[in-house]
CSV table of C-alpha atoms in Angstrom, one decimal:
chain,number,residue,atom,x,y,z
L,1,MET,CA,106.0,83.5,108.1
L,2,PRO,CA,108.5,84.8,105.5
L,3,GLN,CA,110.3,88.0,106.2
L,4,VAL,CA,113.0,89.9,104.2
L,5,GLN,CA,116.3,90.5,105.9
L,6,LYS,CA,119.0,92.7,104.6
L,7,ALA,CA,122.6,91.4,105.2
L,8,ARG,CA,125.6,92.9,103.6
L,9,GLY,CA,123.5,94.6,100.9
L,10,VAL,CA,121.7,91.4,100.0
L,11,TYR,CA,118.1,90.7,100.8
L,12,GLU,CA,117.5,87.2,102.0
L,13,THR,CA,114.3,85.4,103.1
L,14,ARG,CA,114.1,83.8,106.5
L,15,GLU,CA,111.3,82.2,108.4
L,16,VAL,CA,109.9,84.1,111.4
L,17,HIS,CA,107.9,82.4,114.1
L,18,GLU,CA,106.7,85.2,116.3
L,19,GLU,CA,103.6,85.2,118.4
L,20,LYS,CA,101.5,88.4,118.5
L,21,ALA,CA,102.5,90.6,121.4
L,22,ASP,CA,99.8,91.2,123.9
L,23,LEU,CA,99.8,94.9,124.7
L,24,ALA,CA,96.6,95.1,126.7
L,25,SER,CA,96.3,97.8,129.2
L,26,PRO,CA,97.0,96.5,132.7
L,27,LYS,CA,93.9,96.1,134.8
L,28,ASP,CA,93.9,98.8,137.4
L,29,PRO,CA,90.9,98.8,139.6
L,30,SER,CA,91.5,102.4,140.6
L,31,SER,CA,91.5,103.6,137.0
L,32,THR,CA,88.4,105.3,135.8
L,33,GLU,CA,89.4,105.5,132.2
L,34,ASP,CA,87.5,103.3,129.8
L,35,SER,CA,90.2,101.9,127.6
L,36,THR,CA,87.7,100.5,125.1
L,37,THR,CA,86.4,103.9,124.2
L,38,HIS,CA,88.6,105.4,121.4
L,39,VAL,CA,88.2,109.1,121.0
L,40,PHE,CA,91.1,110.8,119.3
L,41,THR,CA,92.3,113.8,121.2
L,42,GLY,CA,93.5,115.7,118.1
L,43,HIS,CA,97.2,114.8,118.2
L,44,THR,CA,97.2,112.9,114.8
L,45,ALA,CA,97.8,114.3,111.4
L,46,VAL,CA,97.5,112.2,108.1
L,47,PHE,CA,99.8,112.6,105.1
L,48,LEU,CA,98.1,111.9,101.8
L,49,SER,CA,99.0,112.0,98.1
L,50,ALA,CA,97.0,111.3,94.9
L,51,SER,CA,100.2,110.3,93.0
L,52,GLY,CA,102.4,107.4,93.9
L,53,GLY,CA,106.2,107.6,94.1
L,54,VAL,CA,106.4,111.3,95.0
L,55,GLY,CA,108.2,110.8,98.3
L,56,LEU,CA,105.2,110.9,100.7
L,57,SER,CA,106.7,108.5,103.2
L,58,ALA,CA,110.0,110.3,103.2
L,59,LEU,CA,108.3,113.7,103.7
L,60,CYS,CA,106.1,112.4,106.5
L,61,SER,CA,109.2,111.0,108.2
L,62,LEU,CA,111.2,114.2,107.8
L,63,THR,CA,108.4,116.2,109.2
L,64,ALA,CA,108.4,114.0,112.3
L,65,LEU,CA,112.2,114.5,112.5
L,66,GLN,CA,111.7,118.3,112.3
L,67,LEU,CA,109.1,118.2,115.0
L,68,LYS,CA,111.4,116.1,117.2
L,69,VAL,CA,114.2,118.6,116.7
L,70,GLN,CA,111.8,121.3,117.9
L,71,GLY,CA,111.1,119.4,121.1
L,72,THR,CA,107.9,117.6,120.1
L,73,ARG,CA,107.4,114.0,121.1
L,74,THR,CA,106.5,112.4,117.8
L,75,ALA,CA,105.4,108.9,116.7
L,76,LEU,CA,105.3,107.6,113.1
L,77,VAL,CA,102.7,105.1,111.8
L,78,ASP,CA,102.8,103.4,108.5
L,79,GLY,CA,99.3,103.5,107.1
L,80,ASP,CA,100.1,102.2,103.7
L,81,PHE,CA,98.6,98.8,103.9
L,82,THR,CA,99.2,98.1,100.2
L,83,SER,CA,102.9,98.5,100.1
L,84,GLY,CA,104.2,99.7,103.5
L,85,GLY,CA,107.9,99.3,104.3
L,86,LEU,CA,108.4,102.4,106.4
L,87,ASP,CA,110.9,100.6,108.6
L,88,THR,CA,113.0,99.7,105.5
L,89,LEU,CA,112.9,103.3,104.2
L,90,LEU,CA,114.3,104.4,107.6
L,91,GLY,CA,116.9,101.7,107.8
L,92,LEU,CA,115.1,99.8,110.6
L,93,GLU,CA,114.3,96.6,108.9
L,94,ASN,CA,116.7,94.5,111.0
L,95,ASP,CA,115.8,96.3,114.3
L,96,LYS,CA,113.8,94.3,116.8
L,97,GLY,CA,110.4,95.6,117.7
L,98,LEU,CA,106.7,95.3,116.9
L,99,ARG,CA,105.1,95.8,113.5
L,100,PHE,CA,101.6,95.6,112.4
L,101,GLY,CA,100.9,91.9,112.3
L,102,THR,CA,102.9,91.1,115.4
L,103,LEU,CA,100.9,93.1,117.9
L,104,ASN,CA,97.6,92.1,119.6
L,105,ALA,CA,94.8,94.4,120.7
L,106,PRO,CA,92.4,92.3,122.7
L,107,LEU,CA,89.1,94.0,123.0
L,108,GLY,CA,90.8,97.0,121.2
L,109,LYS,CA,92.9,97.9,124.3
L,110,ILE,CA,96.6,98.8,124.1
L,111,ASP,CA,98.8,100.4,126.7
L,112,GLY,CA,100.5,103.3,125.0
L,113,GLU,CA,103.7,103.4,127.1
L,114,VAL,CA,104.2,99.7,126.6
L,115,LEU,CA,103.6,100.0,122.9
L,116,CYS,CA,106.1,102.8,122.5
L,117,LYS,CA,108.8,100.9,124.3
L,118,ARG,CA,108.4,97.8,122.1
L,119,LEU,CA,108.5,99.6,118.8
L,120,PRO,CA,111.7,100.2,116.8
L,121,HIS,CA,112.9,103.7,117.2
L,122,TRP,CA,114.2,106.1,114.5
L,123,GLU,CA,116.1,109.2,115.8
L,124,GLY,CA,114.5,108.5,119.2
L,125,MET,CA,110.9,108.3,117.8
L,126,PRO,CA,108.7,105.2,117.9
L,127,VAL,CA,107.8,103.8,114.5
L,128,LEU,CA,105.0,101.3,113.8
L,129,ALA,CA,105.6,99.9,110.3
L,130,PHE,CA,103.6,97.6,108.0
L,131,ASP,CA,105.6,95.1,106.0
L,132,SER,CA,103.2,94.0,103.2
L,133,TRP,CA,105.5,91.0,102.4
L,134,ASN,CA,105.3,89.7,105.9
L,135,SER,CA,101.9,90.8,107.3
L,136,GLU,CA,98.2,90.7,106.5
L,137,THR,CA,96.2,94.0,106.6
L,138,PRO,CA,95.4,94.7,110.2
L,139,GLU,CA,91.8,94.9,111.5
L,140,TRP,CA,90.2,98.3,111.8
L,141,TRP,CA,90.0,98.0,115.6
L,142,GLU,CA,93.7,97.2,115.9
L,143,VAL,CA,94.5,100.3,113.9
L,144,GLU,CA,92.2,102.5,115.9
L,145,ALA,CA,93.6,101.1,119.2
L,146,VAL,CA,97.2,101.7,118.1
L,147,LEU,CA,96.5,105.3,117.1
L,148,THR,CA,94.6,106.0,120.4
L,149,ALA,CA,97.4,104.5,122.4
L,150,LEU,CA,100.1,106.5,120.6
L,151,GLU,CA,98.1,109.7,121.1
L,152,ARG,CA,98.2,109.1,124.8
L,153,SER,CA,102.0,108.8,124.8
L,154,ALA,CA,103.1,111.3,122.2
L,155,ASP,CA,102.5,115.0,121.5
L,156,VAL,CA,102.0,114.3,117.8
L,157,VAL,CA,101.3,111.2,115.7
L,158,LEU,CA,102.0,111.4,112.0
L,159,VAL,CA,100.4,108.8,109.8
L,160,ASP,CA,101.7,107.9,106.3
L,161,GLY,CA,98.3,107.5,104.8
L,162,SER,CA,99.2,106.8,101.2
L,163,ARG,CA,96.0,107.4,99.2
L,164,GLY,CA,93.7,107.2,102.2
L,165,GLN,CA,92.9,103.5,102.8
L,166,ILE,CA,93.5,103.9,106.5
L,167,VAL,CA,90.9,106.7,106.7
L,168,ASP,CA,88.4,104.3,105.3
L,169,MET,CA,89.3,101.8,108.0
L,170,VAL,CA,89.2,104.4,110.8
L,171,PRO,CA,86.5,106.9,110.1
L,172,ALA,CA,87.5,109.1,113.0
L,173,LEU,CA,90.7,109.9,111.0
L,174,GLY,CA,88.5,111.8,108.5
L,175,ARG,CA,88.4,114.7,111.0
L,176,ALA,CA,92.2,114.7,111.5
L,177,PRO,CA,94.4,117.4,110.0
L,178,VAL,CA,95.6,116.4,106.6
L,179,VAL,CA,98.8,117.2,104.7
L,180,VAL,CA,98.4,116.8,100.9
L,181,VAL,CA,101.5,116.1,99.0
L,182,ALA,CA,101.3,117.2,95.3
L,183,GLU,CA,103.7,116.6,92.5
L,184,LEU,CA,104.4,119.9,90.7
L,185,SER,CA,103.4,118.7,87.3
L,186,VAL,CA,100.2,119.2,85.3
L,187,LEU,CA,99.1,115.7,85.9
L,188,GLY,CA,100.2,115.7,89.6
L,189,LEU,CA,98.3,118.9,90.3
L,190,ALA,CA,95.1,117.7,88.5
L,191,ARG,CA,95.2,114.6,90.8
L,192,ALA,CA,95.9,116.8,93.8
L,193,LYS,CA,92.9,118.9,93.1
L,194,ALA,CA,90.7,115.8,92.9
L,195,LEU,CA,92.1,114.7,96.3
L,196,LEU,CA,91.4,118.2,97.8
L,197,ASN,CA,87.9,117.8,96.5
L,198,LYS,CA,87.6,114.7,98.6
L,199,VAL,CA,89.1,116.4,101.6
L,200,ALA,CA,86.6,119.2,101.3
L,201,SER,CA,83.6,116.9,101.0
L,202,GLY,CA,84.8,114.4,103.7
L,203,ARG,CA,85.3,111.6,101.1
L,204,ILE,CA,89.0,110.8,101.8
L,205,GLY,CA,89.8,107.3,100.8
L,206,SER,CA,86.2,106.6,99.7
L,207,THR,CA,87.3,105.3,96.3
L,208,GLY,CA,90.3,103.4,95.1
L,209,GLY,CA,92.2,102.7,91.9
L,210,ARG,CA,93.0,105.4,89.4
L,211,ASP,CA,89.7,107.3,89.7
L,212,ASP,CA,91.3,109.8,92.0
L,213,GLY,CA,92.8,111.6,89.0
L,214,PRO,CA,92.3,112.3,85.3
L,215,PRO,CA,92.1,109.5,82.7
L,216,HIS,CA,95.4,107.6,82.2
L,217,ASP,CA,95.8,108.6,78.6
L,218,PHE,CA,95.7,112.3,79.7
L,219,ALA,CA,99.4,111.9,80.6
L,220,ASP,CA,100.3,111.3,77.0
L,221,SER,CA,99.1,114.7,76.0
L,222,LEU,CA,101.3,116.7,78.5
L,223,GLU,CA,104.1,118.5,76.8
L,224,SER,CA,105.6,121.1,79.2
L,225,SER,CA,104.8,123.4,82.1
L,226,LYS,CA,103.6,125.9,79.5
L,227,ARG,CA,100.5,123.9,79.0
L,228,PRO,CA,97.6,125.5,80.8
L,229,LEU,CA,96.5,123.7,83.9
L,230,PRO,CA,93.2,121.9,83.3
L,231,GLN,CA,90.0,123.6,84.6
L,232,SER,CA,87.9,120.5,84.3
L,233,LEU,CA,88.8,116.9,83.6
L,234,GLY,CA,86.8,113.8,83.4
L,235,GLY,CA,83.5,115.5,84.1
L,236,GLY,CA,84.1,118.1,86.8
L,237,LEU,CA,87.5,117.6,88.4
L,238,ALA,CA,87.9,121.2,89.3
L,239,LEU,CA,86.6,122.4,92.7
L,240,GLN,CA,83.3,124.2,92.5
L,241,GLU,CA,82.9,127.5,94.3
L,242,CYS,CA,80.9,125.9,97.2
L,243,GLU,CA,83.6,123.2,97.5
L,244,VAL,CA,86.3,125.9,97.6
L,245,GLN,CA,84.4,127.7,100.4
L,246,SER,CA,84.0,124.4,102.3
L,247,LEU,CA,87.8,123.8,101.9
L,248,GLU,CA,88.7,127.3,103.1
L,249,SER,CA,86.4,127.0,106.1
L,250,ARG,CA,88.1,123.8,107.2
L,251,LYS,CA,91.7,124.8,106.8
L,252,THR,CA,92.4,124.8,110.5
L,253,SER,CA,90.6,121.6,111.5
L,254,GLN,CA,91.3,119.5,108.4
L,255,LEU,CA,93.7,120.8,105.8
L,256,ALA,CA,97.0,121.5,107.5
L,257,ALA,CA,99.1,122.1,104.4
L,258,ILE,CA,99.7,121.4,100.8
L,259,VAL,CA,103.3,120.6,99.9
L,260,GLY,CA,104.7,120.7,96.3
L,261,ILE,CA,107.3,118.2,95.3
L,262,GLU,CA,109.2,118.6,92.0
L,263,PRO,CA,109.0,115.5,89.8
L,264,ARG,CA,112.0,113.3,89.5
L,265,GLY,CA,113.9,113.1,86.3
L,266,ALA,CA,112.7,116.5,84.9
L,267,SER,CA,115.4,117.8,82.4
L,268,ARG,CA,116.3,121.4,83.2
L,269,ARG,CA,113.0,121.7,85.0
L,270,ARG,CA,111.0,121.1,81.9
L,271,GLY,CA,107.4,120.2,82.8
L,272,VAL,CA,107.8,121.5,86.4
L,273,VAL,CA,105.0,123.8,87.6
L,274,SER,CA,106.0,126.6,89.9
L,275,VAL,CA,104.7,126.8,93.5
L,276,ASN,CA,103.0,130.1,92.7
L,277,GLU,CA,101.1,128.5,89.7
L,278,ALA,CA,100.2,125.5,91.8
L,279,SER,CA,98.9,127.7,94.6
L,280,GLU,CA,96.7,129.7,92.2
L,281,TYR,CA,95.4,126.5,90.6
L,282,LEU,CA,94.6,124.8,93.9
L,283,GLY,CA,93.2,127.8,95.6
L,284,HIS,CA,95.5,127.4,98.6
L,285,GLN,CA,99.1,128.2,99.5
L,286,VAL,CA,101.4,125.5,98.4
L,287,LEU,CA,104.6,125.1,100.5
L,288,GLY,CA,107.8,124.3,98.7
L,289,PRO,CA,109.1,123.3,96.4
L,290,VAL,CA,110.8,120.2,97.8
L,291,CYS,CA,113.4,119.2,95.3
L,292,PRO,CA,114.6,115.7,94.5
L,293,ASN,CA,117.8,114.9,96.4
L,294,SER,CA,120.1,112.2,95.0
L,295,ALA,CA,122.1,111.9,98.3
L,296,ARG,CA,119.0,111.4,100.3
L,297,THR,CA,117.8,108.7,97.8
L,298,SER,CA,121.1,106.9,98.0
L,299,ASP,CA,121.1,107.0,101.8
L,300,ALA,CA,117.6,105.4,101.8
L,301,LEU,CA,118.6,102.8,99.3
L,302,GLU,CA,121.6,101.8,101.4
L,303,GLY,CA,119.5,101.6,104.6
L,304,LEU,CA,121.1,104.7,106.2
L,305,GLY,CA,117.9,106.5,107.0
L,306,LEU,CA,116.9,110.0,106.1
L,307,LYS,CA,118.2,113.5,106.7
L,308,ILE,CA,116.8,116.9,106.1
L,309,ALA,CA,118.8,118.5,103.2
L,310,LYS,CA,120.1,122.0,103.8
L,311,ALA,CA,118.0,123.2,100.8
L,312,ASP,CA,114.8,121.9,102.4
L,313,ARG,CA,115.2,123.2,105.9
L,314,THR,CA,113.0,126.3,105.3
L,315,VAL,CA,110.1,124.4,103.8
L,316,MET,CA,110.4,121.6,106.4
L,317,GLY,CA,110.3,124.2,109.2
L,318,GLU,CA,107.2,125.7,107.6
L,319,LEU,CA,105.5,122.3,107.2
L,320,ALA,CA,106.3,121.3,110.8
L,321,GLN,CA,104.8,124.5,112.1
L,322,ALA,CA,101.7,124.1,109.9
L,323,VAL,CA,101.2,120.6,111.3
L,324,SER,CA,101.8,121.7,114.9
L,325,ASP,CA,99.3,124.6,114.5
L,326,ALA,CA,96.7,122.3,112.9
L,327,VAL,CA,97.0,119.7,115.7
L,328,GLU,CA,96.9,122.3,118.4
L,329,GLY,CA,93.9,124.0,116.8
L,330,ASP,CA,92.0,120.9,116.2
L,331,GLY,CA,88.7,120.9,118.0
L,332,ARG,CA,88.5,117.2,118.7
L,333,HIS,CA,88.9,117.3,122.5
């Protein structure tokens, strides 16, 4: 099975012959716990974005790092089964350990402590990555078993959910606290509003492709941040009053936070929507902004991992607190 290996800055392909690791829970006659019953205890939060390339994986990882600094045992799960590569982003691509595709969940049973020990670790946190170039999409029961096992061994499990495919695979995740990452542009916020519509109606990940945002040619008409934010696109993109009320009533149990990220490459902030404008448009406080950081990008490209920039410490602290509050306040016990 081909796998990419980075050596001296050059990526090479090598053949990997690795049997799936059996992580079944040990049979303990005295145990009364039914390991085949997966009921999330509310320790998992899912990070989602309607726009690709905004830094969702990095933000999810940095939130985990912030929680870990605060003394929270945190685990990271790569739920992007289209692209994946969370281990590469964190500089772990050559570290030994299990990934999706090399673990086995017979009868949907996994021992959480064993799993955590056999995963690669970033800054002391277990990371379960998915390498799309080296693995097939896992079965739904494997994903469910992994999340259930990690919840038993960590205080918080953060899932890089990309655009929501993993929520489709594991319906119970539809009740998990959600962090929506929105690009602070007119197009990015229009897409974020559509995603929030799905969060409010419980349809996260229910559709794929580009129908989670406005028509593609809409981007060609965007000129600057002075352009009014759209009230309705593509036949009712804006949240209706009942949907806003539904979203507001589910803030604690479902919507943990919205984070605004400034678009890369904006010249002198042209085309960048302010956090206040974004908050007003989306009907919910938007944390941020998180600004592009060239040093962090270079570190990631060189396999040096990620660090929280000084300029982002405040917003990362607020985001970590929001996630912590949402997880603790989740009623799924």
